[in-house]
mmCIF file of C-alpha atoms in Angstrom:
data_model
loop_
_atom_site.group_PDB
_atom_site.id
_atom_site.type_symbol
_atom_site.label_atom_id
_atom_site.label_comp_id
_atom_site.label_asym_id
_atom_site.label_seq_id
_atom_site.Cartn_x
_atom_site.Cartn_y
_atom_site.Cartn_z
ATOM 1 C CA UNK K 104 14.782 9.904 29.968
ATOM 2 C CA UNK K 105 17.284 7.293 27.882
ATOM 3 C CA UNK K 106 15.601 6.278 24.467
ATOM 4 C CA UNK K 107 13.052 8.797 25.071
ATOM 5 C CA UNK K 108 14.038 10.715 21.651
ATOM 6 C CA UNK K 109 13.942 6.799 19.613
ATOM 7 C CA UNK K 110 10.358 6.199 21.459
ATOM 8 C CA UNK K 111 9.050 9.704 20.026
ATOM 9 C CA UNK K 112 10.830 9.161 16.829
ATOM 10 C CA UNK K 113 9.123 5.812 16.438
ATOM 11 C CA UNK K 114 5.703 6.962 17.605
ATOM 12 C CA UNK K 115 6.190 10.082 15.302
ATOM 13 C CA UNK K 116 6.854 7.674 12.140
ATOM 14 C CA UNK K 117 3.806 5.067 13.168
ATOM 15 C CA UNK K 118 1.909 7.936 13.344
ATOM 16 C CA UNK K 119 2.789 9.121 9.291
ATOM 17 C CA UNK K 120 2.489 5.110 8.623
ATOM 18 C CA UNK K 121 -1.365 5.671 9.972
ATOM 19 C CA UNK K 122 -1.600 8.471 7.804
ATOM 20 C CA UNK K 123 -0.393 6.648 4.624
ATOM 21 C CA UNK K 124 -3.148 3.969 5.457
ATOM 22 C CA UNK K 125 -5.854 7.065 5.440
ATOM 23 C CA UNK K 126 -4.343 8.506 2.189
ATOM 24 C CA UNK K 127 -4.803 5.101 0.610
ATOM 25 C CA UNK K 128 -8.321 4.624 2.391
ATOM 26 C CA UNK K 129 -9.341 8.146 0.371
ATOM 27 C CA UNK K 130 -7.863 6.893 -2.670
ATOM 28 C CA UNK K 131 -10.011 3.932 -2.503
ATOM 29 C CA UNK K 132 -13.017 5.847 -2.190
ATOM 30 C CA UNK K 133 -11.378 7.909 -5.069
ATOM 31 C CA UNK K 134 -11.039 5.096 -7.218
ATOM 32 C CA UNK K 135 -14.668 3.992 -6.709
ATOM 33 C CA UNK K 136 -16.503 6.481 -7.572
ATOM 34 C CA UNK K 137 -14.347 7.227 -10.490
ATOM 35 C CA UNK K 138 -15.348 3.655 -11.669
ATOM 36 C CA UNK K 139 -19.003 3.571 -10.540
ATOM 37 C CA UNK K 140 -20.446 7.319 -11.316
ATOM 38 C CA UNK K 141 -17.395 8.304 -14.321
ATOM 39 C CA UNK K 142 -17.478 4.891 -15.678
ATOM 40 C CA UNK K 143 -13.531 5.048 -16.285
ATOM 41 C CA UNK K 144 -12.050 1.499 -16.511
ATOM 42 C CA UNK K 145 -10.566 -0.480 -13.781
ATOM 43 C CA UNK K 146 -6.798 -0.781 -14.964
ATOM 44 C CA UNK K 147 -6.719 3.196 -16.067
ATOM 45 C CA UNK K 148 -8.290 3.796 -12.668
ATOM 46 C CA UNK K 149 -5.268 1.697 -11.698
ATOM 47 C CA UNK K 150 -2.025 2.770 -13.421
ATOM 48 C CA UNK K 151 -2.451 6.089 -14.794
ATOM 49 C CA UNK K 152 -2.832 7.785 -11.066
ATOM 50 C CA UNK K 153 0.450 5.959 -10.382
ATOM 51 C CA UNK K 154 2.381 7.322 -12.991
ATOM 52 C CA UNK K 155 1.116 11.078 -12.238
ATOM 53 C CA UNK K 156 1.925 10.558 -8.979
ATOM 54 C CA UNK K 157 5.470 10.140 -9.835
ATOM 55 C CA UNK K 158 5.407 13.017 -11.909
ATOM 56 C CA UNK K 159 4.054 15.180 -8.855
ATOM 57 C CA UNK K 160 6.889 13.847 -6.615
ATOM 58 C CA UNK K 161 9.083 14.958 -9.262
ATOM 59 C CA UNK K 162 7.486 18.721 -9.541
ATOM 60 C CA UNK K 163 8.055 18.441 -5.697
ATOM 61 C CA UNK K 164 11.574 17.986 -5.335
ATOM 62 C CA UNK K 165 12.742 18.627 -8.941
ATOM 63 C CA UNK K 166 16.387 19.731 -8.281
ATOM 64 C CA UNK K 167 17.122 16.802 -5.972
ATOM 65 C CA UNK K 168 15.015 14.023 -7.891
ATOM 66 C CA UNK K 169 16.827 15.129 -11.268
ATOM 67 C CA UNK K 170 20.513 15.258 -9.648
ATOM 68 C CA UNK K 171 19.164 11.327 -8.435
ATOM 69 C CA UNK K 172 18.415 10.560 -11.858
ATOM 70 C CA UNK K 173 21.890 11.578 -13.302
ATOM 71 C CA UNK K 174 24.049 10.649 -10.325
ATOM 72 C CA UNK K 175 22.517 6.678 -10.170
ATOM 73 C CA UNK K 176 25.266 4.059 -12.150
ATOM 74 C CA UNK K 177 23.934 1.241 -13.686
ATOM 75 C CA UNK K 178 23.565 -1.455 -10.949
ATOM 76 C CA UNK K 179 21.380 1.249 -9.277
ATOM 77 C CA UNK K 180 19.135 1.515 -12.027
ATOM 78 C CA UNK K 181 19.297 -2.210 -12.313
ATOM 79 C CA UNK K 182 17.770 -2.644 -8.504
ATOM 80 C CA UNK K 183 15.046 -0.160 -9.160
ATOM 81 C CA UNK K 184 14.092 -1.626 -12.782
ATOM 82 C CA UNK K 185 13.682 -4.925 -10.803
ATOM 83 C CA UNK K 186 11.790 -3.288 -7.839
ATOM 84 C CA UNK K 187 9.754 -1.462 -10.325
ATOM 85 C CA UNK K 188 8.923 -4.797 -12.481
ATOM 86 C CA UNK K 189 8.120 -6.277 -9.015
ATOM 87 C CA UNK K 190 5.431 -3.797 -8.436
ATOM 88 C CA UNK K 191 4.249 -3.319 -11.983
ATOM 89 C CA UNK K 192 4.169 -6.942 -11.943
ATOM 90 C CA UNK K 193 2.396 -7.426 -8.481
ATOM 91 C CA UNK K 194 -0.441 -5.169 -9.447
ATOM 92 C CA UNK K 195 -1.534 -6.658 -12.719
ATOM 93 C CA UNK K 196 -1.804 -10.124 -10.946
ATOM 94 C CA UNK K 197 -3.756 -8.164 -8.564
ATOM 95 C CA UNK K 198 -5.763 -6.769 -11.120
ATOM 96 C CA UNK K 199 -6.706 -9.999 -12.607
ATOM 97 C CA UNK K 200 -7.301 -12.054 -9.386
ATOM 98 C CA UNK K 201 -9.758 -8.948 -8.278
ATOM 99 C CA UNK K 202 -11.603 -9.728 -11.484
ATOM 100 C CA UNK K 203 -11.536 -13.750 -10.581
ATOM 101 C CA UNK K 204 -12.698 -14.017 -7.024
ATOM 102 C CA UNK K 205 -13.879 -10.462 -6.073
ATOM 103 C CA UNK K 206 -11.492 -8.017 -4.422
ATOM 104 C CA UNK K 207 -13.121 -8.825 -0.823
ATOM 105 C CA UNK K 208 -11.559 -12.268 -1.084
ATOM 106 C CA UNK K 209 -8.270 -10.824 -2.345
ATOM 107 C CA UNK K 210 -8.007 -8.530 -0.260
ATOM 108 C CA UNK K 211 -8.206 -11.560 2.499
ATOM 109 C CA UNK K 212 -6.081 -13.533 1.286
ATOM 110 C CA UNK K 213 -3.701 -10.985 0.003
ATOM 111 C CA UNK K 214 -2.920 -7.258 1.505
ATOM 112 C CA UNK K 215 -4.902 -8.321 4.595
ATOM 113 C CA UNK K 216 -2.767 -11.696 5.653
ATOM 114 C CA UNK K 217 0.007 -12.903 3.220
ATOM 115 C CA UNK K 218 1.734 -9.992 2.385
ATOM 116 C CA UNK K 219 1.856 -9.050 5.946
ATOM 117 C CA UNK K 220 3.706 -12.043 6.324
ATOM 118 C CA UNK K 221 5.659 -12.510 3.362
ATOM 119 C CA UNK K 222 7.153 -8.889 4.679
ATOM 120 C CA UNK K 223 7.491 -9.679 7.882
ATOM 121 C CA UNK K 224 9.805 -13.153 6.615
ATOM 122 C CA UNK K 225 11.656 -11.628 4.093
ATOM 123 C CA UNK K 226 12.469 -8.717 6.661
ATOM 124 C CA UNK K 227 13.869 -11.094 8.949
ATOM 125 C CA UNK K 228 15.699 -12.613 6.495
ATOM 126 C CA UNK K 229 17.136 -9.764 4.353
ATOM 127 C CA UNK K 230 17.041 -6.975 6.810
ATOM 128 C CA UNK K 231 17.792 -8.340 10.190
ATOM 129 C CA UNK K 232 14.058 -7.235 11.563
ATOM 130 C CA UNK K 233 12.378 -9.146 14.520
ATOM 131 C CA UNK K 234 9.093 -7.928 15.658
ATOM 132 C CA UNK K 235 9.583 -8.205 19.535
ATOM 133 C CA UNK K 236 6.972 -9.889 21.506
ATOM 134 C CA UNK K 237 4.081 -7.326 22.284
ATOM 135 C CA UNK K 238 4.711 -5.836 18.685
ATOM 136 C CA UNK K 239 3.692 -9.436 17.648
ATOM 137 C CA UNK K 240 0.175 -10.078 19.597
ATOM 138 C CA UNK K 241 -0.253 -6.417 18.374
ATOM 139 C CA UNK K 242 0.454 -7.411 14.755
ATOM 140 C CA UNK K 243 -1.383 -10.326 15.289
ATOM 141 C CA UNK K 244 -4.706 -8.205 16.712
ATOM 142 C CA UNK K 245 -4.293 -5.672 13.457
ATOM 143 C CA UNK K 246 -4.289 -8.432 11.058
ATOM 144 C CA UNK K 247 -7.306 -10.453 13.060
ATOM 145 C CA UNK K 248 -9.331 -7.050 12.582
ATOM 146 C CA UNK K 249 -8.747 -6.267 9.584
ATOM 147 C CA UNK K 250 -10.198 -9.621 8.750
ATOM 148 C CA UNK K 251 -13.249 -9.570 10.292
ATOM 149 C CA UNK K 252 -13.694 -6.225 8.473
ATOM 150 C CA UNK K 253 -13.199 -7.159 5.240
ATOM 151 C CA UNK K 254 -14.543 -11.050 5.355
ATOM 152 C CA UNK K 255 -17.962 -12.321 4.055
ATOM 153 C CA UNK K 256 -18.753 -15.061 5.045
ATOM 154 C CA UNK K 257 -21.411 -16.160 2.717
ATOM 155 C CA UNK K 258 -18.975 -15.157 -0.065
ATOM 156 C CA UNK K 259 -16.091 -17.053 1.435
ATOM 157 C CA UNK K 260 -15.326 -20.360 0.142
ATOM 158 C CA UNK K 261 -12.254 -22.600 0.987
ATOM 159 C CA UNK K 262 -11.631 -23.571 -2.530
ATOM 160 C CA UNK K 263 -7.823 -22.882 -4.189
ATOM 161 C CA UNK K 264 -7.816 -21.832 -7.731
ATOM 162 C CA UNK K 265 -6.171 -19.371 -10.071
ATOM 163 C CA UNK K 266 -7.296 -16.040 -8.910
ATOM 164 C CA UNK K 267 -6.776 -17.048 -5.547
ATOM 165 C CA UNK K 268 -3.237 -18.540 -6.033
ATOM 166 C CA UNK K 269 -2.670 -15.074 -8.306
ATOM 167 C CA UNK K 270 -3.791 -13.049 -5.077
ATOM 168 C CA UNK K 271 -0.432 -15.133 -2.886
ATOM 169 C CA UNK K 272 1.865 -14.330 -5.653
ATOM 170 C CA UNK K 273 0.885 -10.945 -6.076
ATOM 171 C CA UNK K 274 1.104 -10.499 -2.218
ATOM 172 C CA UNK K 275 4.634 -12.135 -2.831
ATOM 173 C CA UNK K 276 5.600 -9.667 -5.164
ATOM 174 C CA UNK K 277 4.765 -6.856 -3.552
ATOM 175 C CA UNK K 278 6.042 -7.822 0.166
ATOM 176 C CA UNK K 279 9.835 -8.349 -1.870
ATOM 177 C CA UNK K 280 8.892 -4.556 -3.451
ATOM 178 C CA UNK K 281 8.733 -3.315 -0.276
ATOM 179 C CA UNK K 282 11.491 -4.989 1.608
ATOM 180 C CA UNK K 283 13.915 -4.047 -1.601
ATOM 181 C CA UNK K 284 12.500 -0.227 -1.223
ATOM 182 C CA UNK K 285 13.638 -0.227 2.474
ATOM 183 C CA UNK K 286 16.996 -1.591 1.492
ATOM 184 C CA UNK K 287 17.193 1.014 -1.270
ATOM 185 C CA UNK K 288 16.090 3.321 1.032
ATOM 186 C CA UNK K 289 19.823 2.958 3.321
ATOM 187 C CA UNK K 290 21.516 4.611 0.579
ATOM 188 C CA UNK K 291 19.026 6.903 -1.012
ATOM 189 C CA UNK K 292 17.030 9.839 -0.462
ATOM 190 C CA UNK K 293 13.188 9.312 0.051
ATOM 191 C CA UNK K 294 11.286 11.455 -2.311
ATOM 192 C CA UNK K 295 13.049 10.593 -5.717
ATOM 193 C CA UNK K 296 12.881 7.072 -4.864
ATOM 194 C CA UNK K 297 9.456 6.986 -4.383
ATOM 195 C CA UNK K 298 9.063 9.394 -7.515
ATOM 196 C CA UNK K 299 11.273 7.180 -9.691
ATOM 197 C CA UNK K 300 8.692 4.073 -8.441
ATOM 198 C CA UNK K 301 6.066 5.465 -9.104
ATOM 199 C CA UNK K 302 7.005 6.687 -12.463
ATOM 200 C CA UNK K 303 8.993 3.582 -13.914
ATOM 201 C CA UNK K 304 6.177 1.156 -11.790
ATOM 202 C CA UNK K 305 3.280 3.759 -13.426
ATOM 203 C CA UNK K 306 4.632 3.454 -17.530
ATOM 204 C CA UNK K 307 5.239 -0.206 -17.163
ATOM 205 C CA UNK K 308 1.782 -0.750 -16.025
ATOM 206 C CA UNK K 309 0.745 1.761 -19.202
ATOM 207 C CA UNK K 310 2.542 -0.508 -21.312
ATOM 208 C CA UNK K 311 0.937 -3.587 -20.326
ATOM 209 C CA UNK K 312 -2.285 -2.126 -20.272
ATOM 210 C CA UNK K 313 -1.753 -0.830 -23.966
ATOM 211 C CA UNK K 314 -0.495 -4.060 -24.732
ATOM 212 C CA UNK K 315 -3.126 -6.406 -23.362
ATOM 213 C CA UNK K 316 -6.034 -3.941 -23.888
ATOM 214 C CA UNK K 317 -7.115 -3.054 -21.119
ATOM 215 C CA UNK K 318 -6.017 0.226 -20.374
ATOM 216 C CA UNK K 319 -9.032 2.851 -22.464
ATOM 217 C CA UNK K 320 -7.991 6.056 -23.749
ATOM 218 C CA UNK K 321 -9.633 8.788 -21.341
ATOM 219 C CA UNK K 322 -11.393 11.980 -22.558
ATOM 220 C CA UNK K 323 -10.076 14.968 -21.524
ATOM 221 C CA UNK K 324 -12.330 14.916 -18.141
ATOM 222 C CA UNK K 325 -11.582 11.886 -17.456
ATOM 223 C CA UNK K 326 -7.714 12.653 -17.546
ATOM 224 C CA UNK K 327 -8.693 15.612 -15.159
ATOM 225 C CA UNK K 328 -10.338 12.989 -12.717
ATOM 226 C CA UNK K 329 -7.106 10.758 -12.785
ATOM 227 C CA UNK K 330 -4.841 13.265 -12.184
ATOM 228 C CA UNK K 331 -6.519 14.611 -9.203
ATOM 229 C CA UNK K 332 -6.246 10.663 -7.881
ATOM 230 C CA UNK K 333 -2.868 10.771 -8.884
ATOM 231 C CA UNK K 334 -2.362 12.828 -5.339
ATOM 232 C CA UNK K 335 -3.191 10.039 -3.668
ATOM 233 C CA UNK K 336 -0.568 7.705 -4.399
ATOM 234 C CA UNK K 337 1.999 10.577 -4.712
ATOM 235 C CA UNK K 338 1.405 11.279 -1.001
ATOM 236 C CA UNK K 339 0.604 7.877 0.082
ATOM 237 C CA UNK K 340 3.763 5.962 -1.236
ATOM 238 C CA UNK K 341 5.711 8.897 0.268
ATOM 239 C CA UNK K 342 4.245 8.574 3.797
ATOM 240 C CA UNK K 343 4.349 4.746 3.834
ATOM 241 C CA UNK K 344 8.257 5.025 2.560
ATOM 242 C CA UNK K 345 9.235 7.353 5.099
ATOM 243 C CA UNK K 346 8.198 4.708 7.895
ATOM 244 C CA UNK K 347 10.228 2.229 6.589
ATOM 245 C CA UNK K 348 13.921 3.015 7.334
ATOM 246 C CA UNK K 349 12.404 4.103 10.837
ATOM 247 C CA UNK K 350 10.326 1.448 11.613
ATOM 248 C CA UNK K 351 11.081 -1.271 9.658
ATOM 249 C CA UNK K 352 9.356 -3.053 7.135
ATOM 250 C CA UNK K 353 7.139 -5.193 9.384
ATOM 251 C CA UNK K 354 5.915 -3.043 11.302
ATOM 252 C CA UNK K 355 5.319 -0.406 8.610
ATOM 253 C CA UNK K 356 3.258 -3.330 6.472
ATOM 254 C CA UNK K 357 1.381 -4.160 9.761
ATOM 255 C CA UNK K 358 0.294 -0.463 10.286
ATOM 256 C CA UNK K 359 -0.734 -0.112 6.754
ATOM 257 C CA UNK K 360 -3.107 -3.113 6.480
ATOM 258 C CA UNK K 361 -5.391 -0.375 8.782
ATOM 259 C CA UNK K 362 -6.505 1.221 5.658
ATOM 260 C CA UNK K 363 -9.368 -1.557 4.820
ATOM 261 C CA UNK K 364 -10.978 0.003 8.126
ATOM 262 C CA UNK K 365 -10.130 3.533 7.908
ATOM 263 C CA UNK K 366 -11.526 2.451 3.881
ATOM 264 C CA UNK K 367 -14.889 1.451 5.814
ATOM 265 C CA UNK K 368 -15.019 4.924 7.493
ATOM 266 C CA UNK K 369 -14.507 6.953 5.086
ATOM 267 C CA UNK K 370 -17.166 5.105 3.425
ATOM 268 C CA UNK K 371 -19.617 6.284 6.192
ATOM 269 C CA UNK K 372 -18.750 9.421 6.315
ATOM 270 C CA UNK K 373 -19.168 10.018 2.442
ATOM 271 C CA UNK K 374 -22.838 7.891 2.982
ATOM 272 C CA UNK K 375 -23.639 10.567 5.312
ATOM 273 C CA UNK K 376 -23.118 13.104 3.326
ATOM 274 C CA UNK K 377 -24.576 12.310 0.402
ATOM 275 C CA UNK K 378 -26.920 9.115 1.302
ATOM 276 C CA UNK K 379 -27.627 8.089 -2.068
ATOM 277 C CA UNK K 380 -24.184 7.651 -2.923
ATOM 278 C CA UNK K 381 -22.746 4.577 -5.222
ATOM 279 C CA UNK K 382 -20.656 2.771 -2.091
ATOM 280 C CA UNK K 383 -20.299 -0.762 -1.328
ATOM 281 C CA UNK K 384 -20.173 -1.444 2.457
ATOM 282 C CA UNK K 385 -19.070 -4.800 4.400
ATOM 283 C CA UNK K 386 -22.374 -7.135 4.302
ATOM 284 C CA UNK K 387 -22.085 -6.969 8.170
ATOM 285 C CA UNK K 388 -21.279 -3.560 9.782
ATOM 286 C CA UNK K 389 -21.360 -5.309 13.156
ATOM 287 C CA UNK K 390 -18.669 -7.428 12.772
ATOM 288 C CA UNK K 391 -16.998 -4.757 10.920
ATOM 289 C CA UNK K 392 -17.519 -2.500 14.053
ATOM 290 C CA UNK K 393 -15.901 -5.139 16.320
ATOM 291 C CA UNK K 394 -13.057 -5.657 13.715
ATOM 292 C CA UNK K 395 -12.355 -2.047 13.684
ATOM 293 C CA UNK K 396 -12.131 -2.299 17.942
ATOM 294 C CA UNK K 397 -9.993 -5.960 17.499
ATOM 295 C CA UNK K 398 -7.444 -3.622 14.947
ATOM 296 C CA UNK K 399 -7.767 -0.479 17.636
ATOM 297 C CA UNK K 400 -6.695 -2.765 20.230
ATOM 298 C CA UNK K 401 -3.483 -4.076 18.231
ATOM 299 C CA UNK K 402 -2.596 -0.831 17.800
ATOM 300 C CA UNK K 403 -2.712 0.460 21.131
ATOM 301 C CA UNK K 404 -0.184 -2.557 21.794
ATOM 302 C CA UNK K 405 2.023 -1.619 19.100
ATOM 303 C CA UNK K 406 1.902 2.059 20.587
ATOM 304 C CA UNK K 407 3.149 0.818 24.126
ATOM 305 C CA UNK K 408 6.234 -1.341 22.671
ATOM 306 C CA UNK K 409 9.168 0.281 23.334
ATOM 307 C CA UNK K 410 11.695 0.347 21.141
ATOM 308 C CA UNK K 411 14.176 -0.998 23.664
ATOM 309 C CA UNK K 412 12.072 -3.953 25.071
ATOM 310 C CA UNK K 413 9.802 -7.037 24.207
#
């Protein structure tokens, strides 16, 4: 069958995409209970995972992620010191708008919407991507459910200030991070890249943290807690890179946004397990429910596109 082999490639590489999103939805989990029942600070919860995660990546795929580091010339390390400042940079904005207007609302107005878009614009502009017509109402669907998941509306207000103009810039940030990784990714391999991110992205964040405060020296359990995180992002950024010379960038960011609902279910499933857990749900499950079937829907749309037609 012609383009049979691109279809399966592409359904192959949506499919790791959808596991990146479940990786992250873990690491959420991760990260809350490492907050609520460890009592570790937010920004060490935040940055020091990161930076182990690069150093696991490197462990990985130490002959080929060391013969990166000596073989890259200057403007190289030049593109990933700015894609690294972009994330580092990105997540501290994050950081603070979470701690301005709740992450619910940021996560709204930021992973959920605008950095959705701001990737999908700057990969049409940069990269030459066009989401094709049913890949749209299917992006469209995704981003509609993840909404409905992750809104409250008693919470909700229409009012424009500084965490919520932080949470747009951040988004900005990141969607240029990850339209700059994909064009990095044309020329080099995939696992020291994303090792080399995380690592540079994971000590500038240290820095800062130092700097400002607000990172707190862990105790030796503590550092035992954050290292087993530090999995998460190690496997996560991998997965999520791999999709995006395959996929593209859009469609990649699109696919990823279904982590606040896989976030939501692994939320239940830890809640029944251990019912007395510390987890914060949506305030409605019902119109998280029909979110989660909106977002199914998308996806199911995305999954018939084929890679020849629109």
């Amino acid at each position: 069958m012609p383009g049979g082999g691109s279809l399966s490639i592409r359904k192959r590489y949506m499919g790791i995409v959808l596991l990146s999103a479940l990786i992250v939805a873990f690491e959420s989990v991760a990260v809350e209970a490492a907050i609520n029942i460890y009592d570790i600070g937010p920004f060490t919860v935040s940055c020091v995972p990161t930076a182990v995660g690069g150093l696991i990546l490197w462990a990985a795929s130490a002959r080929s992620t060391t013969a990166f580091v000596r073989g890259m010339d200057r403007r190289g390390w030049g593109w990933i010191a700015v894609l690294c400042a972009l994330v580092a940079s990105g997540v501290l904005l994050w950081f603070d708008s979470v701690g301005r207007i709740g992450a619910s609302k940021e996560a709204i107005l930021g992973g959920g919407s605008s950095e959705i878009l701001f990737i999908v614009l700057f990969s049409a502009m940069f990269l030459g991507e066009r989401l094709r017509r049913l890949e749209a109402v299917g992006s469209i669907l995704v981003v509609a459910g993840v909404f409905l998941v992750l809104v409250d509306a008693e919470g909700a207000t229409l009012a424009v200030g500084v965490g919520e103009a932080e949470a747009i810039v951040s988004s900005l940030l990141m969607a240029a991070s990850v339209v700059l990784t994909a064009s990095l990714l044309r020329q080099h391999p995939l696992t020291p890249l994303s090792s080399i991110e995380l690592l540079l992205s994971g000590g500038m964040l240290l820095v800062a943290g130092a700097a400002t405060g607000l990172l707190g020296l862990p105790d030796p359990e503590e550092l035992l807690i954050l290292a087993g995180i530090g999995a998460f992002p190690a496997l996560g950024l991998l997965t999520y890179n791999a999709g995006l010379p395959k996929i593209g960038a859009s469609l990649t960011s699109v696919l990823f946004a279904l982590f606040g609902i896989m976030t939501v279910g692994v939320q239940l499933a830890v809640l029944a397990l251990s019912p007395g857990a510390d987890i914060m749900l949506p305030e409605n499950l019902a119109v998280a429910v029909t979110g989660g079937a909106v977002a199914f829907a998308g996806v199911c749309l995305l999954n018939m596109t084929d890679h020849g037609h629109g």
